[in-house]
XYZ file of C-alpha atoms in Angstrom:
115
model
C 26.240 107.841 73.184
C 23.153 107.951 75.714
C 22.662 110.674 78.520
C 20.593 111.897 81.089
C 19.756 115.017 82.949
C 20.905 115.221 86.383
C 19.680 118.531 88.101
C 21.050 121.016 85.574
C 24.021 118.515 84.236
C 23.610 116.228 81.423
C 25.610 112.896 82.413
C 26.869 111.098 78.980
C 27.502 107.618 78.921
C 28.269 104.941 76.608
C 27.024 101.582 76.769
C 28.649 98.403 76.129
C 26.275 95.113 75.836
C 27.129 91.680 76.104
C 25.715 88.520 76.189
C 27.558 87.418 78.971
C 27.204 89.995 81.901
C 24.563 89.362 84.111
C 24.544 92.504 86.283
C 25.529 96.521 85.494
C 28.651 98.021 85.568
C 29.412 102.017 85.650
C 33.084 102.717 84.991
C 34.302 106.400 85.285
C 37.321 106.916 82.166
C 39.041 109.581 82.612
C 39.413 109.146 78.892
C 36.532 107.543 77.846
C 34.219 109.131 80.444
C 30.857 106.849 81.684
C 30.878 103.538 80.691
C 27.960 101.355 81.025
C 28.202 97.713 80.796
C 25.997 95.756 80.509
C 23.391 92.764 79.943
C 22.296 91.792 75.863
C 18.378 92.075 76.965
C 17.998 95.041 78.981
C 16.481 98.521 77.347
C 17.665 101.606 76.932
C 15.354 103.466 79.458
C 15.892 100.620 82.274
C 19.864 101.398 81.713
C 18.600 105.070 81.483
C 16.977 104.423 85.727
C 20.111 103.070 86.451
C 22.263 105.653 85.829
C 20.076 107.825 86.942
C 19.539 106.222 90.405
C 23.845 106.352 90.500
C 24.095 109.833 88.945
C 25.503 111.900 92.677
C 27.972 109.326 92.513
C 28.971 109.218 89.058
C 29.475 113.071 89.142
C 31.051 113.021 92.726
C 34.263 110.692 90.671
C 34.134 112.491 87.693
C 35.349 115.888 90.227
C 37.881 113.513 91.462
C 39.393 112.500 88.207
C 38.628 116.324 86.918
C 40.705 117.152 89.683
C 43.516 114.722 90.085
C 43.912 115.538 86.041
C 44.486 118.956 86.659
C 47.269 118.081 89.411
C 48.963 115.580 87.037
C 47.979 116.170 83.856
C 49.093 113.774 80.730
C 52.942 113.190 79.771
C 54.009 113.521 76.482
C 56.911 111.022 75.588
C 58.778 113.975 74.216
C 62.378 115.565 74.844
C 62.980 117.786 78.356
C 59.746 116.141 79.478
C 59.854 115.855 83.442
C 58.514 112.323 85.142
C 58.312 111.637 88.843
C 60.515 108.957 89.928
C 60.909 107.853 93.674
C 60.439 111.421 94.457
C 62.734 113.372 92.116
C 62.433 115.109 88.685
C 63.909 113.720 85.437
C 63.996 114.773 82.237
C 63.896 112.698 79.284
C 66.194 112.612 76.811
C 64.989 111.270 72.918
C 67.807 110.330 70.767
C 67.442 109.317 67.207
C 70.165 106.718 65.895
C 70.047 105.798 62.408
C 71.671 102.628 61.458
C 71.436 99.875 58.899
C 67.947 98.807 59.823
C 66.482 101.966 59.653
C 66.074 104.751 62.581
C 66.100 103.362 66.274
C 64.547 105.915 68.774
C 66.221 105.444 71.979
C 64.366 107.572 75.041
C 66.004 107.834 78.429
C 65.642 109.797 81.574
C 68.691 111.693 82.255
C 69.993 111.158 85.282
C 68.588 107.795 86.213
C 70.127 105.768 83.451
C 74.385 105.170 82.808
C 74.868 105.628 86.739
């Protein structure tokens, strides 16, 4: 993991070679955070200017995503867990069937499936 200082932020980013890539990429994750890709040949300080010349924007969609995570944050696939759909609530519903084979888990939103 690389970084640079920004102002009075360090910006972290991970970078991703390849031999292929003939230009530089900078994703924003909201998981991963700054990703960097690439060419094979080019050093760590030139990748270092890079960011660095991108840096207002880089932390301009990392508020965004900070943001828009704290609006929606992650679902958890577990029961009585409420997920938008065409703009109501449901809640899902985890069953555990045990049969010959084994266990089946069977997850369904209650009131959108069986009607």
């Amino acid at each position: 993991m690389s970084y640079i200082q920004y102002g009075n932020r360090n910006i972290n980013f991970q970078i991703v070679r390849s031999n292929r890539r003939k230009t530089v990429g900078i994703y924003i994750d909201p998981r991963r955070g700054v990703v960097v890709r690439c060419p094979q040949y080019l050093r760590v300080d030139e990748i270092q200017g890079i960011v660095r010349k991108r840096a207002q924007w880089i932390i301009e969609k990392q508020e965004i995503i900070k943001k828009h995570s704290q609006l929606n944050p992650f679902k958890e696939f577990v029961n009585g867990e409420a997920f938008p759909y065409h703009g109501r609530q449901y809640r899902l519903k985890v069953r555990i069937i045990k049969d010959s084979g084994g266990v089946v888990l069977i997850m369904e939103l209650s009131g959108l499936i069986g009607r």
